[in-house]
Short mmCIF file of C-alpha atoms in Angstrom, two decimals:
data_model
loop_
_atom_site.label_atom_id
_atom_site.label_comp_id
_atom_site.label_asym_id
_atom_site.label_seq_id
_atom_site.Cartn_x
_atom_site.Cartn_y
_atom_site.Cartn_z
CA UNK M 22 13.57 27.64 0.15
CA UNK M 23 10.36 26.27 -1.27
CA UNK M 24 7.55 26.04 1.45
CA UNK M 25 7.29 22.13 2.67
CA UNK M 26 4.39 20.60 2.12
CA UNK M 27 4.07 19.04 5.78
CA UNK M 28 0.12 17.74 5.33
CA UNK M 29 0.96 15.89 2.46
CA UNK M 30 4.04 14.68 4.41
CA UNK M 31 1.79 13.38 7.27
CA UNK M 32 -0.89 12.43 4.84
CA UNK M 33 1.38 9.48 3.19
CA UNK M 34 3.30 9.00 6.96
CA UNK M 35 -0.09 7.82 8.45
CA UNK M 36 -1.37 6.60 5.32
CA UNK M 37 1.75 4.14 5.01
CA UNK M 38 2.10 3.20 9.10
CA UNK M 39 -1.81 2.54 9.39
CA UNK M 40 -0.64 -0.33 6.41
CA UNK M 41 2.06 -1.65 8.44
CA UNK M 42 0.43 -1.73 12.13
CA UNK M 43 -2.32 -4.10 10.69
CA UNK M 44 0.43 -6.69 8.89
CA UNK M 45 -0.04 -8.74 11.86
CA UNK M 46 -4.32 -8.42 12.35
CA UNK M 47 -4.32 -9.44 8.59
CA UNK M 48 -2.50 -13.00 9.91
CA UNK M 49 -4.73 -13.50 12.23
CA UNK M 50 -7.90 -12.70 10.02
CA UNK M 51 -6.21 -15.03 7.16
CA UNK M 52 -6.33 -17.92 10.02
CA UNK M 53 -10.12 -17.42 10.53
CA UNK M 54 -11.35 -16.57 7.02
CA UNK M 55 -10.19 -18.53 3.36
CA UNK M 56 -8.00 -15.81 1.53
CA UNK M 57 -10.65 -14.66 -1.24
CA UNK M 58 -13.49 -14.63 1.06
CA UNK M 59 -11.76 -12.33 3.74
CA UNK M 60 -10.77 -9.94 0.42
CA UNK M 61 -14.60 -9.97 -0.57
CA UNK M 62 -16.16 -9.41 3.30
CA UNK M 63 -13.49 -6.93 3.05
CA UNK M 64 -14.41 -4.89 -0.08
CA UNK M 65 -18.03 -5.41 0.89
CA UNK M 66 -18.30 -4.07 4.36
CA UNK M 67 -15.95 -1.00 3.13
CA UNK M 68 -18.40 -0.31 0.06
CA UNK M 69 -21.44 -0.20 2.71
CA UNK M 70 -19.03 2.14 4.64
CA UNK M 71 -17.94 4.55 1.30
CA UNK M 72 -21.71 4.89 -0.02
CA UNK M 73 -21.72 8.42 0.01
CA UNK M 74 -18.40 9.06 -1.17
CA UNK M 75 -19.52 7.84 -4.35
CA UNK M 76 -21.67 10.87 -5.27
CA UNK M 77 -20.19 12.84 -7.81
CA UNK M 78 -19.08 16.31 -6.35
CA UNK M 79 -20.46 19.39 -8.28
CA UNK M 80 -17.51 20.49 -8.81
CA UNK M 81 -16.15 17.49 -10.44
CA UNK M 82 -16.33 16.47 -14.28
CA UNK M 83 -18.28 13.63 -15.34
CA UNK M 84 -15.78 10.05 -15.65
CA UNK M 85 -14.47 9.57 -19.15
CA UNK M 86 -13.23 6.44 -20.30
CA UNK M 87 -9.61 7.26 -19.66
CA UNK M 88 -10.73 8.08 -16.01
CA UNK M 89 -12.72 4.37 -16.04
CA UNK M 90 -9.92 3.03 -17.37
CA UNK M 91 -7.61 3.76 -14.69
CA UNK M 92 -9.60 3.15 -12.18
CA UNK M 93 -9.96 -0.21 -13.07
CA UNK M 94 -6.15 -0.27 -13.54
CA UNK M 95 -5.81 1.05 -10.20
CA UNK M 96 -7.66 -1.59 -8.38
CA UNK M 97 -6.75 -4.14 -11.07
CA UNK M 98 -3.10 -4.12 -10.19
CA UNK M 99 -3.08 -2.37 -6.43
CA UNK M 100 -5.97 -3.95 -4.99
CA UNK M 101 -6.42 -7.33 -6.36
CA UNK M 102 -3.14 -8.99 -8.42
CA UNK M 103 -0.85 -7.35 -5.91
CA UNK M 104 -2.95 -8.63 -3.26
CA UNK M 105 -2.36 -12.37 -5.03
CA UNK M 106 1.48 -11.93 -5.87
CA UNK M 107 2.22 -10.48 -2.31
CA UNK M 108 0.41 -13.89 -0.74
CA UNK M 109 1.78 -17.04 -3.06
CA UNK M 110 4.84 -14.79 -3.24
CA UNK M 111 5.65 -14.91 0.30
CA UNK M 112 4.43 -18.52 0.52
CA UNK M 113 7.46 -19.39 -1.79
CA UNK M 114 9.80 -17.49 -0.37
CA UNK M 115 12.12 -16.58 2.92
CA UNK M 116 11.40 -13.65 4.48
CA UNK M 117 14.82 -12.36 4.33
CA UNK M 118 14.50 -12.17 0.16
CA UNK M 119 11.13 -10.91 0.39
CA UNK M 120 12.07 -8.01 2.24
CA UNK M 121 15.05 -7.47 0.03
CA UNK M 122 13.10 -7.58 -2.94
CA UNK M 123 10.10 -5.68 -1.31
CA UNK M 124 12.29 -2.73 -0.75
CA UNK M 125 12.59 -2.17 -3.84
CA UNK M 126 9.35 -0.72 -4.00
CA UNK M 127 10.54 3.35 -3.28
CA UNK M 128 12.77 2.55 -6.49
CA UNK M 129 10.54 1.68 -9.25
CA UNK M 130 7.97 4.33 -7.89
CA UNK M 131 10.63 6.63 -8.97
CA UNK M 132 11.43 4.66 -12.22
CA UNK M 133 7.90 4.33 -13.37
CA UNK M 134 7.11 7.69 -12.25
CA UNK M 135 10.25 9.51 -14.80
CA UNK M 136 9.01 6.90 -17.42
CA UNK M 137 5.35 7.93 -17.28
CA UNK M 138 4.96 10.99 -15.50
CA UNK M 139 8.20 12.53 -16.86
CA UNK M 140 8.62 13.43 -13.27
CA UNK M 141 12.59 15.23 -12.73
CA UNK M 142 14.45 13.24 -10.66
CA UNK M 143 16.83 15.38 -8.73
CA UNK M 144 20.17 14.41 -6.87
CA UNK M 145 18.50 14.50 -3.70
CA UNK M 146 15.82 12.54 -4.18
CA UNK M 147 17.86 9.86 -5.99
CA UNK M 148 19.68 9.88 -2.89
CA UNK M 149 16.47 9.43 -0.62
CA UNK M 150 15.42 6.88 -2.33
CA UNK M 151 19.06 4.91 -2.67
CA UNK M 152 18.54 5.52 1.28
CA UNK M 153 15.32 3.95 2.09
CA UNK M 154 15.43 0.65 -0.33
CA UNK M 155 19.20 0.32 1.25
CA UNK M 156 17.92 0.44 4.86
CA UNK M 157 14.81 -1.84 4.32
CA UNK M 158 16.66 -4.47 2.83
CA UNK M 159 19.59 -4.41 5.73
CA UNK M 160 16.77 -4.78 7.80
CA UNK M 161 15.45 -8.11 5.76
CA UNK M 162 19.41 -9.59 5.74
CA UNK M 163 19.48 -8.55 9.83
CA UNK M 164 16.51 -11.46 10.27
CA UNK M 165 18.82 -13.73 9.10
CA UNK M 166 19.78 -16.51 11.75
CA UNK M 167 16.50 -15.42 13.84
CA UNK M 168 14.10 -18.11 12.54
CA UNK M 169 13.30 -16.26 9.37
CA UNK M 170 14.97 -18.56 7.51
CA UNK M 171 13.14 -20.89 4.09
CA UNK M 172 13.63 -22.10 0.44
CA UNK M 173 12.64 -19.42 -1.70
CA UNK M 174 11.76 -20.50 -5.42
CA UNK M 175 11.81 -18.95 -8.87
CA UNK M 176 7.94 -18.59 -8.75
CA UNK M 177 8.39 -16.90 -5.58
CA UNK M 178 10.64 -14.16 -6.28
CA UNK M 179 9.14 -13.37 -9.35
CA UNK M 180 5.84 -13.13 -7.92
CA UNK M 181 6.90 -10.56 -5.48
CA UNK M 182 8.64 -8.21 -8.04
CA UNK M 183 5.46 -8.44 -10.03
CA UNK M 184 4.38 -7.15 -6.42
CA UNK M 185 6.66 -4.43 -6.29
CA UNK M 186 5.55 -3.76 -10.17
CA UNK M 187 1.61 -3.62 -8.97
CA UNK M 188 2.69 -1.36 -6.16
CA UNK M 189 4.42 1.04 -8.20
CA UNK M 190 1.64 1.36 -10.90
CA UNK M 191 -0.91 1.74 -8.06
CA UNK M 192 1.31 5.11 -7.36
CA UNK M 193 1.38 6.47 -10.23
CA UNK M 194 -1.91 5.50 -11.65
CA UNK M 195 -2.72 7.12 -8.60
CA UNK M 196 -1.13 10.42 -9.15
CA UNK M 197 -2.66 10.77 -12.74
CA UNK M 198 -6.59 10.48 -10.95
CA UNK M 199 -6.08 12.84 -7.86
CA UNK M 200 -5.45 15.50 -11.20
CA UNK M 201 -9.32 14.99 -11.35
CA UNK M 202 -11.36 13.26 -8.39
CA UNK M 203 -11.48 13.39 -5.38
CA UNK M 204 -9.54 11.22 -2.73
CA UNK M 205 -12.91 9.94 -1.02
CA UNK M 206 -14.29 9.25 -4.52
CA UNK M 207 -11.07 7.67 -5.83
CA UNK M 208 -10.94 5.28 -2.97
CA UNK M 209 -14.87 4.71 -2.84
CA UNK M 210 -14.71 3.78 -7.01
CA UNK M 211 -11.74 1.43 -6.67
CA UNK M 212 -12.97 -0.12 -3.99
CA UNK M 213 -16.02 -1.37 -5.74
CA UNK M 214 -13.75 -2.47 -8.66
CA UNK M 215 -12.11 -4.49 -5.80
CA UNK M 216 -15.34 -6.28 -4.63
CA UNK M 217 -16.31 -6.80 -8.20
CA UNK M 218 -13.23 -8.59 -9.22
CA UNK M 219 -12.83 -10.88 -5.96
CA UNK M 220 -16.30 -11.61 -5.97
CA UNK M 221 -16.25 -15.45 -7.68
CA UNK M 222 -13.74 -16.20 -5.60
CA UNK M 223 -15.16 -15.29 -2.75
CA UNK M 224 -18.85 -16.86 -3.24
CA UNK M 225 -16.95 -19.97 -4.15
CA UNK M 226 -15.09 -20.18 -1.02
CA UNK M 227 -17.88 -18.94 0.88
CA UNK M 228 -20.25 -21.94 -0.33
CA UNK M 229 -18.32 -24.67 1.70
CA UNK M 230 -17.34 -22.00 5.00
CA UNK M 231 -18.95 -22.38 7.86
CA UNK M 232 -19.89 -18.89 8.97
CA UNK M 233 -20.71 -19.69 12.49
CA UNK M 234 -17.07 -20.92 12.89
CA UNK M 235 -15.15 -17.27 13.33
CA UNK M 236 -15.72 -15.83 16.99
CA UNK M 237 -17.31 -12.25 17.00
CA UNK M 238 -14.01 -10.87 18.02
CA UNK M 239 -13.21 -12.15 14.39
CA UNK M 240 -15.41 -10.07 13.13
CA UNK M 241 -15.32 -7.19 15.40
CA UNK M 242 -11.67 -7.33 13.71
CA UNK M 243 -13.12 -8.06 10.59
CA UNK M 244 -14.80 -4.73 10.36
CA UNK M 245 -11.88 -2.54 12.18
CA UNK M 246 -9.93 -4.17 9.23
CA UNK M 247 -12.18 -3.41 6.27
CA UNK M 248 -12.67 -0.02 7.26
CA UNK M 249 -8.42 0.65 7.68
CA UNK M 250 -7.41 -1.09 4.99
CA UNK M 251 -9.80 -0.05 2.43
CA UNK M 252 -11.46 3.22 3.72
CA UNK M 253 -8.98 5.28 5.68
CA UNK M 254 -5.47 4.27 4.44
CA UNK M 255 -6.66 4.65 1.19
CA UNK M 256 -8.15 7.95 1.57
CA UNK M 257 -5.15 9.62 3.56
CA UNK M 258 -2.75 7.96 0.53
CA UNK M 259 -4.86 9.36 -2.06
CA UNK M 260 -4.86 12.92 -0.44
CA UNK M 261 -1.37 13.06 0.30
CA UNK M 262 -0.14 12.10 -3.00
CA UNK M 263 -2.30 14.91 -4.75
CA UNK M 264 0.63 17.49 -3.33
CA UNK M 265 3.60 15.48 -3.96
CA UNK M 266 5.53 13.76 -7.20
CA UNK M 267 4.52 10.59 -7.05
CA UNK M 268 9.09 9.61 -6.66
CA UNK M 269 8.91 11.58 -3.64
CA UNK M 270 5.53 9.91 -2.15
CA UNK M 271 6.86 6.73 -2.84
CA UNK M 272 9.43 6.78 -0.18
CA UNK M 273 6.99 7.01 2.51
CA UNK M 274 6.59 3.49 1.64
CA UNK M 275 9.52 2.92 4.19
CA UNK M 276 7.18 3.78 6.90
CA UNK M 277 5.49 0.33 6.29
CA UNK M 278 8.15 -1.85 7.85
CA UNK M 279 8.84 0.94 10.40
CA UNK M 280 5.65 0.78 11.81
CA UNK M 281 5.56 -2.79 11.23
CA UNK M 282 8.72 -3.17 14.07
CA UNK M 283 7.01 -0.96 16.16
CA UNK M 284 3.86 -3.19 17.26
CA UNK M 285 6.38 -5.73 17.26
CA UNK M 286 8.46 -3.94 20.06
CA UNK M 287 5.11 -3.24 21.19
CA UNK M 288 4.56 -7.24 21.84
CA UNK M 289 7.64 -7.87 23.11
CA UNK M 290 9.70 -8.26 20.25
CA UNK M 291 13.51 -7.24 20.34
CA UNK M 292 15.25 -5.16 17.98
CA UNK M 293 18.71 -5.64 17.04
CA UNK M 294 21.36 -3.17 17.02
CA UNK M 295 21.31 -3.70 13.17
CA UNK M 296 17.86 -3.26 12.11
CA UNK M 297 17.71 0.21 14.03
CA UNK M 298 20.72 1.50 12.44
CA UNK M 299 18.51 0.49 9.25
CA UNK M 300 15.42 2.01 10.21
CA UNK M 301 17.38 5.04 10.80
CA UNK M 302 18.96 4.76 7.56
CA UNK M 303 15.45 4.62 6.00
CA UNK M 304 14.54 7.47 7.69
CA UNK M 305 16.90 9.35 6.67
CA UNK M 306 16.47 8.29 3.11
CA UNK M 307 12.50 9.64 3.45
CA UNK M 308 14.65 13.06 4.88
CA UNK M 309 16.83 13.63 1.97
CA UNK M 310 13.93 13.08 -0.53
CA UNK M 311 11.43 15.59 1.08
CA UNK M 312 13.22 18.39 2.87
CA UNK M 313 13.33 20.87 0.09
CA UNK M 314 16.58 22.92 -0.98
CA UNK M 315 17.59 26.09 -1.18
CA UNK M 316 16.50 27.96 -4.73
CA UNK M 317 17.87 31.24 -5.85
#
């Protein structure tokens, strides 16, 4: 039996649950701040925070333009258009077919990785992944009937499978710089790519916000959120994925919505005899895909 690379394994789980505990502090940022200008205080406040992860290890090559190249990509597509399909996508749409389509994610990780990775696919981890997008999305179809309900448009849906599209690429763009740079300096680099692109939009929304409007709790959250959501999940994600095919690292994506229920339940939320059967599901999906088996 191959050895099983458990700190990857809790690399991507904390990574991916760190993501989902702070769905809900991102709502009630978004109520305080204008979209772009919470993005740029965002990227700003983590850049002061990564400043010396940006120094180039002496171990570590000079960047070449392919390395440029997808860093920009990286941020490009994880940080910043995913960012903007994810929000006018679920604006259009009901969050029962936003989860459904949003579990697809696990599933074109693994497609895009075999297409550009030429990563091997085997039975097992087929069947992980079949497992995890099938329990997330029972979970989305459980909401219905619970107030979850809305109209969901064209627009809408195909804004949040060019979500899922931006996620998977931010994988496996991923994967191919951890071959390398470093973790820190992966996530310090795209994180000024970040603040460079969502810059204009931020000074213009700044210009007519009235900064003495948020509370300081707003920005005591502010900060707790700029330095989870662009320092530390990043960081464990990158360092996690440099031991694991990006197919199989994709399925920790599960632990997203998992986590997600669990500050719910933690508010006082009730989950239904449905959505656990899911979770477990899911879990067992992330199970199938990781536990190694037996080699002669």
């Amino acid at each position: 039996m191959h050895p099983i690379p458990w700190r990857a394994y809790a690399l991507l789980a904390a990574s991916t649950t760190l993501v989902g505990s702070y769905v809900g502090l991102s709502k009630l940022l978004v109520a305080a701040f204008p979209v772009f200008l919470l993005a740029g205080l965002r990227f700003g406040f983590a850049a002061v925070l990564m400043l010396p992860w940006l120094k180039k290890p002496a171990h570590e090559a000079p960047l070449d333009a392919r390395s440029r190249w997808l860093l920009f990509l990286e941020s490009f597509l994880g940080n910043f258009l995913f960012s903007i399909c994810m929000l006018f996508g679920l604006r259009q749409s009901s969050a029962v077919v936003a989860g459904v389509i949003l579990a697809g994610i696990p599933a074109a990780v693994a497609l895009l990785s075999w297409a550009v990775l030429r990563e091997r696919l085997g039975g097992r981890t087929l069947a992980g992944i079949a497992c995890a997008v099938g329990g997330i999305a029972l979970v989305a179809t459980g909401r219905q009937g619970h107030g979850y309900e809305g109209e969901t448009t064209p627009v809408g849906a195909l804004l949040l499978i060019a979500a899922v599209c931006c996620e998977a690429c931010y994988v496996v763009i991923g994967k191919q710089l951890t071959a390398g740079l470093s973790p820190k300096r992966i996530s310090a680099l795209i994180n000024l790519w970040g603040l460079a692109l969502v810059t204009p939009l931020a000074v213009w929304q700044g210009l007519s916000f009235d900064f003495g409007a948020p509370r300081a709790l707003d920005w005591g959250l502010l900060a707790y959120y700029s330095a989870t959501a662009s320092v530390i999940t990043v960081w464990l994600w990158m360092a996690g994925l440099r031991g694991l095919p990006a197919a199989k690292a994709g399925v920790f994506m599960v632990f997203l919505p998992i986590s997600t229920a669990l500050v719910g339940l933690a508010l006082g939320e009730v989950l239904s005899t449905q959505q656990a059967l899911a979770y477990g599901l899911a879990l067992v999906g992330v199970w199938l895909a990781t536990w190694p088996a037996r080699v002669r």
